[in-house]
Tab-separated table of C-alpha atoms and ligand atoms in Angstrom:
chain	number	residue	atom	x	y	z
Z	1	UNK	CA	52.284	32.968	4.023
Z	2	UNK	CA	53.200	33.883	0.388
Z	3	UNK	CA	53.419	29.994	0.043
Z	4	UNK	CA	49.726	29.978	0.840
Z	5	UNK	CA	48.681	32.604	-1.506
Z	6	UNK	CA	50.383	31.195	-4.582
Z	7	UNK	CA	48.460	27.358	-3.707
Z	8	UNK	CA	45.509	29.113	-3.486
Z	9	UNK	CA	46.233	31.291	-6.923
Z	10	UNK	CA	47.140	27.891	-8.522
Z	11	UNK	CA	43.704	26.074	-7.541
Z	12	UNK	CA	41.868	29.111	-8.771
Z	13	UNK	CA	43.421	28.654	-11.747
Z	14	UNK	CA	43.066	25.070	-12.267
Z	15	UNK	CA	39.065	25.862	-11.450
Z	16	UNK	CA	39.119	28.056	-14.369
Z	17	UNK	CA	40.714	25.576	-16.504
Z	18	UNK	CA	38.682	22.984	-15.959
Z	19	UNK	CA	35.898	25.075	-15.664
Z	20	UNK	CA	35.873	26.588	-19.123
Z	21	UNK	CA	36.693	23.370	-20.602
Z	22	UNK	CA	33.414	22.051	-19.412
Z	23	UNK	CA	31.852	24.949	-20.925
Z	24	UNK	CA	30.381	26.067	-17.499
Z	25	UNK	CA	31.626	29.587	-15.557
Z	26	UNK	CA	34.279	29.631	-13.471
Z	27	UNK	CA	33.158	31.969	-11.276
Z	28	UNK	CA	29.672	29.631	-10.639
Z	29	UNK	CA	31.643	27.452	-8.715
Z	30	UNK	CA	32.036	27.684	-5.466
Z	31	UNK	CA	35.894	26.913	-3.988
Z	32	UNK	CA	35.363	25.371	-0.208
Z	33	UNK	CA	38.791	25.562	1.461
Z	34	UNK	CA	38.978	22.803	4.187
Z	35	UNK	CA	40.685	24.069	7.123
Z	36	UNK	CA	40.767	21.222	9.013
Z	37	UNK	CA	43.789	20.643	11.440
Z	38	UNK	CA	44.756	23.449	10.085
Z	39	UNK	CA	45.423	26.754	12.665
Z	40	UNK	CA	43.058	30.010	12.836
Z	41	UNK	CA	46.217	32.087	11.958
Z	42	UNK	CA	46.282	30.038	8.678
Z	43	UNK	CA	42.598	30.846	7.777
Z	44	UNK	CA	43.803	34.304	8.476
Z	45	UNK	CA	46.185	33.838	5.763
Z	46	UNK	CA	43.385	32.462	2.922
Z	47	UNK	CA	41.230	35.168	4.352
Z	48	UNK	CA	44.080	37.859	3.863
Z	49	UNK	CA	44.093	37.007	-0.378
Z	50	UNK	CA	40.236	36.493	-0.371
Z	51	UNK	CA	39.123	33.469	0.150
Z	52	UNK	CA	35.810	33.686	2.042
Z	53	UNK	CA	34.766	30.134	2.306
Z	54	UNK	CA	36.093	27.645	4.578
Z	55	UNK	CA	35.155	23.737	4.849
Z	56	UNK	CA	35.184	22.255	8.849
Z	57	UNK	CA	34.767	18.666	9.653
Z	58	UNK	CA	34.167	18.759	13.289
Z	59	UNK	CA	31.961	20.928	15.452
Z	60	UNK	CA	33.856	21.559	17.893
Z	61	UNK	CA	36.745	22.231	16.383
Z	62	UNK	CA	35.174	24.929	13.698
Z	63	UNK	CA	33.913	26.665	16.855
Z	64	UNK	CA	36.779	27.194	18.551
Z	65	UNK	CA	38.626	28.453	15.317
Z	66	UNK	CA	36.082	30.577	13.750
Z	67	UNK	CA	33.623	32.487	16.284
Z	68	UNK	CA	36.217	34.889	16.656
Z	69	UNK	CA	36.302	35.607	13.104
Z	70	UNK	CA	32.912	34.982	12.181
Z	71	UNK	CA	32.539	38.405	13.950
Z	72	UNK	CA	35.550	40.177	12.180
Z	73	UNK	CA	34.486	38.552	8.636
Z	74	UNK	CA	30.517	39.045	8.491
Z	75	UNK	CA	30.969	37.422	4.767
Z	76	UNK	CA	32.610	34.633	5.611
Z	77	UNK	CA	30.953	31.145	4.682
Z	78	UNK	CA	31.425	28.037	6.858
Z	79	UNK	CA	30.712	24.584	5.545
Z	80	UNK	CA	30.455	21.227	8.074
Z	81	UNK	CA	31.961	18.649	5.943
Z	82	UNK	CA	31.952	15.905	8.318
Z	83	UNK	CA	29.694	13.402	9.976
Z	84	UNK	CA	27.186	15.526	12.646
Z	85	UNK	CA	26.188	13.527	16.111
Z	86	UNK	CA	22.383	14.614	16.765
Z	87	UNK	CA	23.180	16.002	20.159
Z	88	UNK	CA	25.497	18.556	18.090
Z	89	UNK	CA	22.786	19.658	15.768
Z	90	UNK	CA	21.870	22.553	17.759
Z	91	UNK	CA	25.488	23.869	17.980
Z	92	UNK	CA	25.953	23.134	13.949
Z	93	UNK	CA	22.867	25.107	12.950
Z	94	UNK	CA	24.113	28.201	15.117
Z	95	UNK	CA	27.523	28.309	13.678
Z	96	UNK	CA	27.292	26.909	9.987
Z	97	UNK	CA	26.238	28.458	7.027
Z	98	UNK	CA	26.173	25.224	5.103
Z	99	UNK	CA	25.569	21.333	6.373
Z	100	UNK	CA	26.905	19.127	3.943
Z	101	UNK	CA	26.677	15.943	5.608
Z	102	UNK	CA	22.765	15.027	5.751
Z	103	UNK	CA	22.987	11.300	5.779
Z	104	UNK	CA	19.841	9.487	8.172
Z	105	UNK	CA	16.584	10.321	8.869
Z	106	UNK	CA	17.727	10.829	12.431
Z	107	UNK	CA	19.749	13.382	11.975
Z	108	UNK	CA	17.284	15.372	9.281
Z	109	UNK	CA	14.700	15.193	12.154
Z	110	UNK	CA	17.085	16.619	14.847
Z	111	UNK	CA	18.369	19.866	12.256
Z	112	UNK	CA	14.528	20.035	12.093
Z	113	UNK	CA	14.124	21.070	15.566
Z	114	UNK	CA	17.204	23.097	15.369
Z	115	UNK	CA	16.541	24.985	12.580
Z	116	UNK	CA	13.181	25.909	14.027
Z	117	UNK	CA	14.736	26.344	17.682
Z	118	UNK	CA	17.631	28.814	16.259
Z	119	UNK	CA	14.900	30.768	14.036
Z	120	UNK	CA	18.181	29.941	11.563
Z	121	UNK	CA	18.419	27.776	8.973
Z	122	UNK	CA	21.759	26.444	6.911
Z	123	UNK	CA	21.705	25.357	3.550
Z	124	UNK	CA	21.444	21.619	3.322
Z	125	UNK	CA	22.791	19.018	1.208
Z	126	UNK	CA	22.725	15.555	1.819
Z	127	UNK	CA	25.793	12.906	1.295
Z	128	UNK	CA	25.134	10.453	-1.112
Z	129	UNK	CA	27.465	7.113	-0.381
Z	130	UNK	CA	28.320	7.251	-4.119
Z	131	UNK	CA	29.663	3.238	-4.105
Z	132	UNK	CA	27.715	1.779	-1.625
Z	133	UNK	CA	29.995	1.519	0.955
Z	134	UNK	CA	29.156	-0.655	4.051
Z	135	UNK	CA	31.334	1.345	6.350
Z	136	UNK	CA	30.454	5.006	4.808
Z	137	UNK	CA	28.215	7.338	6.298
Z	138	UNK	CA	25.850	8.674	3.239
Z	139	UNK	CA	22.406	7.263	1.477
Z	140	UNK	CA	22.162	4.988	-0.626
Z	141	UNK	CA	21.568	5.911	-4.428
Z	142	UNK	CA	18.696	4.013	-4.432
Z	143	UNK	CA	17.290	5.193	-1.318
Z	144	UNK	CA	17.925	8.548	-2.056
Z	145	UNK	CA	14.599	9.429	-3.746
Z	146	UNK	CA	12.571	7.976	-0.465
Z	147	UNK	CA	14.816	10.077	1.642
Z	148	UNK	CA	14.341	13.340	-0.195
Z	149	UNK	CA	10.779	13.058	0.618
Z	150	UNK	CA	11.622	12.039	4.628
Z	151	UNK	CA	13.211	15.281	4.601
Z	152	UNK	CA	10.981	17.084	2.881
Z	153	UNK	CA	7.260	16.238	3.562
Z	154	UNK	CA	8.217	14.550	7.212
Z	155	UNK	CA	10.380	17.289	8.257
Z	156	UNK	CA	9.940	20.217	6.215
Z	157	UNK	CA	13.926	20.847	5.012
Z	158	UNK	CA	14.841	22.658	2.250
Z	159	UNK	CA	17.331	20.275	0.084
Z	160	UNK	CA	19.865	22.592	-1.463
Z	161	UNK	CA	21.935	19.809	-3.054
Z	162	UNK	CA	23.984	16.521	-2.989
Z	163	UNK	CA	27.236	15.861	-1.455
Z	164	UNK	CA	29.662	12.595	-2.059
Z	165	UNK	CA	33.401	11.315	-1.093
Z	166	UNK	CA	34.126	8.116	-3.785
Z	167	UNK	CA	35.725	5.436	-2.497
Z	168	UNK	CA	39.527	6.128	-2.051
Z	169	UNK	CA	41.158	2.793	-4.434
Z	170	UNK	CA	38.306	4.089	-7.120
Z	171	UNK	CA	38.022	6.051	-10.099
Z	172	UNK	CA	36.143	9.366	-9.035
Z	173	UNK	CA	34.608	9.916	-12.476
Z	174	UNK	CA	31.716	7.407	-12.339
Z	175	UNK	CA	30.842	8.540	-8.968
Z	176	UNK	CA	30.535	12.266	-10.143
Z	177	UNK	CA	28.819	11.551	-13.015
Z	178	UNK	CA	26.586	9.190	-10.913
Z	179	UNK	CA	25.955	12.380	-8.458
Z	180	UNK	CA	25.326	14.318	-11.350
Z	181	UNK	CA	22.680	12.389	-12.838
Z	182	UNK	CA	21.079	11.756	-9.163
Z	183	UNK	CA	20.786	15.508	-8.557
Z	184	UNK	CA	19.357	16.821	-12.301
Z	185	UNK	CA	16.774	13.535	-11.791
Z	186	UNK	CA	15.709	15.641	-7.964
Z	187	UNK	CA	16.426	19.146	-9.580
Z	188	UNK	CA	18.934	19.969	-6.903
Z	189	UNK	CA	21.287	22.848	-7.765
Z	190	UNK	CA	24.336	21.996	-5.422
Z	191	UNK	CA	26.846	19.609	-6.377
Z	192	UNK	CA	29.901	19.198	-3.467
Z	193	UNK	CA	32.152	16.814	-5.271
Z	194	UNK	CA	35.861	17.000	-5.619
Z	195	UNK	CA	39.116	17.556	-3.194
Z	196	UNK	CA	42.844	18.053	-3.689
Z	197	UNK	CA	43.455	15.155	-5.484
Z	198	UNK	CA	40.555	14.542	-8.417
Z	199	UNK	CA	38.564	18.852	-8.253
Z	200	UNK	CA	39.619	18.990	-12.025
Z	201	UNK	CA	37.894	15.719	-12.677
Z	202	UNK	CA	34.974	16.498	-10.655
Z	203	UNK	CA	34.444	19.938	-11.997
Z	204	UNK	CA	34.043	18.164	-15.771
Z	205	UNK	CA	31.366	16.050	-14.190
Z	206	UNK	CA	29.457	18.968	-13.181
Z	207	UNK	CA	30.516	20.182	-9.859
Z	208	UNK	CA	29.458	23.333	-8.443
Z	209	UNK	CA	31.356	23.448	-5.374
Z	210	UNK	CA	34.795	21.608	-4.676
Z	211	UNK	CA	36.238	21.267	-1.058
Z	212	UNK	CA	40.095	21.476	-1.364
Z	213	UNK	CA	42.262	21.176	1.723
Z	214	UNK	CA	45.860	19.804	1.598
Z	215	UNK	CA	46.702	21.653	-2.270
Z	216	UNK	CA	45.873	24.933	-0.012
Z	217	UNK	CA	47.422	24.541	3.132
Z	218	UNK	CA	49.690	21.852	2.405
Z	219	UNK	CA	49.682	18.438	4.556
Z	220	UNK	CA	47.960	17.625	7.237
Z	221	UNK	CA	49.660	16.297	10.333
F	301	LIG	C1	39.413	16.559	4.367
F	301	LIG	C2	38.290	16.626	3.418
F	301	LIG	C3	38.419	17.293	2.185
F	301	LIG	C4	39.715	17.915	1.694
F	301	LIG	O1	40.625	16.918	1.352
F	301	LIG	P1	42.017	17.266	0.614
F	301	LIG	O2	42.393	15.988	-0.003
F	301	LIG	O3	42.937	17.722	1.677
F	301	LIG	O4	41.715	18.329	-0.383
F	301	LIG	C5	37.301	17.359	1.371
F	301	LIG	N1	36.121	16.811	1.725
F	301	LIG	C6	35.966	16.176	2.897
F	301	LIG	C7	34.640	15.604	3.235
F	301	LIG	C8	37.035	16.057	3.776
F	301	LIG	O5	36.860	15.400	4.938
């Protein structure tokens, strides 16, 4: 897995890059590897040069890889980065350290009852659909304000931050910046935005916390 090691090296260093260009610290921001697809023996691998921080889209499937080593790797920091059914809300609270992927008041109120069931509670940001997207899971910019309070006041979440995936034909830029903007206005500290292809981009926008898969692991089948 030397091939792994020397990806990983490389995206740290392209953080750093891009980080002190933007005049911001490279170690403030936060490098999610997505292990999606992707085997437990090769999140051994990322785990063996130091990465602690792993990105899952599915629950089921971030179970069955990481309870194992959740136990071996008390440090280790799992992220949901994909859409969360209600009836899995339970499961997601118990197993993730971060939900990225808060996007209806349906789902707020069921991590509601979870969190308080599980006496545990993950960090939560919420997914902003950045262009509006009819067939993309996320709020609305323009809803996002009436939401914040849903989840708040209604429901009693802690917001950590905001979460977006641009439209694929588009340039990523305006959506970060948009992000940006939308998360100073609600003074919310976390900023997911950026994968394999545009992290450098979205790191001079102002991201705090980039979820790269395929430039770690290589392609996913
Ligand atoms: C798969 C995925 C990523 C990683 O994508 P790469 O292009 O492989 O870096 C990041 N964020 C989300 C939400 C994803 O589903």
């Amino acid at each position: 897995m030397a091939d792994l090691a020397a990806k990983l090296k490389t995206v740290h260093q392209k953080i750093k890059t891009a980080a002190l260009a933007a005049g911001c610290n490279p170690l403030a921001i936060k490098l999610v590897a997505v292990s999606k697809k992707k085997t437990e023996s090769d999140v051994r691998a990322a785990l063996a040069t130091g990465q602690k921080i792993f990105g899952e889209n599915r629950v089921q499937e971030a179970k069955i890889k990481f309870t194992t080593l959740r136990g071996e790797f008390p440090d280790l920091e799992l992220h949901l980065i994909g859409p969360l059914q209600t009836n899995k809300a339970e499961e997601a609270v118990q197993l993730f350290d971060v939900i990225e992927t808060l996007d209806r008041p349906q789902l707020a109120t069921a991590l509601a009852k979870a969190i308080k069931k599980a006496g545990r509670a993950p960090k939560l940001y919420i997914e902003v659909n950045s262009g509006n997207e009819p067939q993309k899971a996320g709020i609305a910019p323009r809803e996002l304000e009436s939401f914040l309070h849903f989840c708040r006041e209604d429901c009693g979440l802690n917001i950590e931050g905001l979460m977006c995936i641009p439209p694929h034909k588009d340039d990523p830029k305006p959506h970060f910046m948009r992000l940006r903007e939308l998360a100073a206005r609600f003074s919310l500290p976390m900023l997911s935005m950026g994968m394999s292809a545009d992290f450098e981009i979205a790191i001079a926008c102002g991201s705090t916390e980039v979820r790269v898969g395929t430039a770690i692991f290589g392609e996913r089948s």
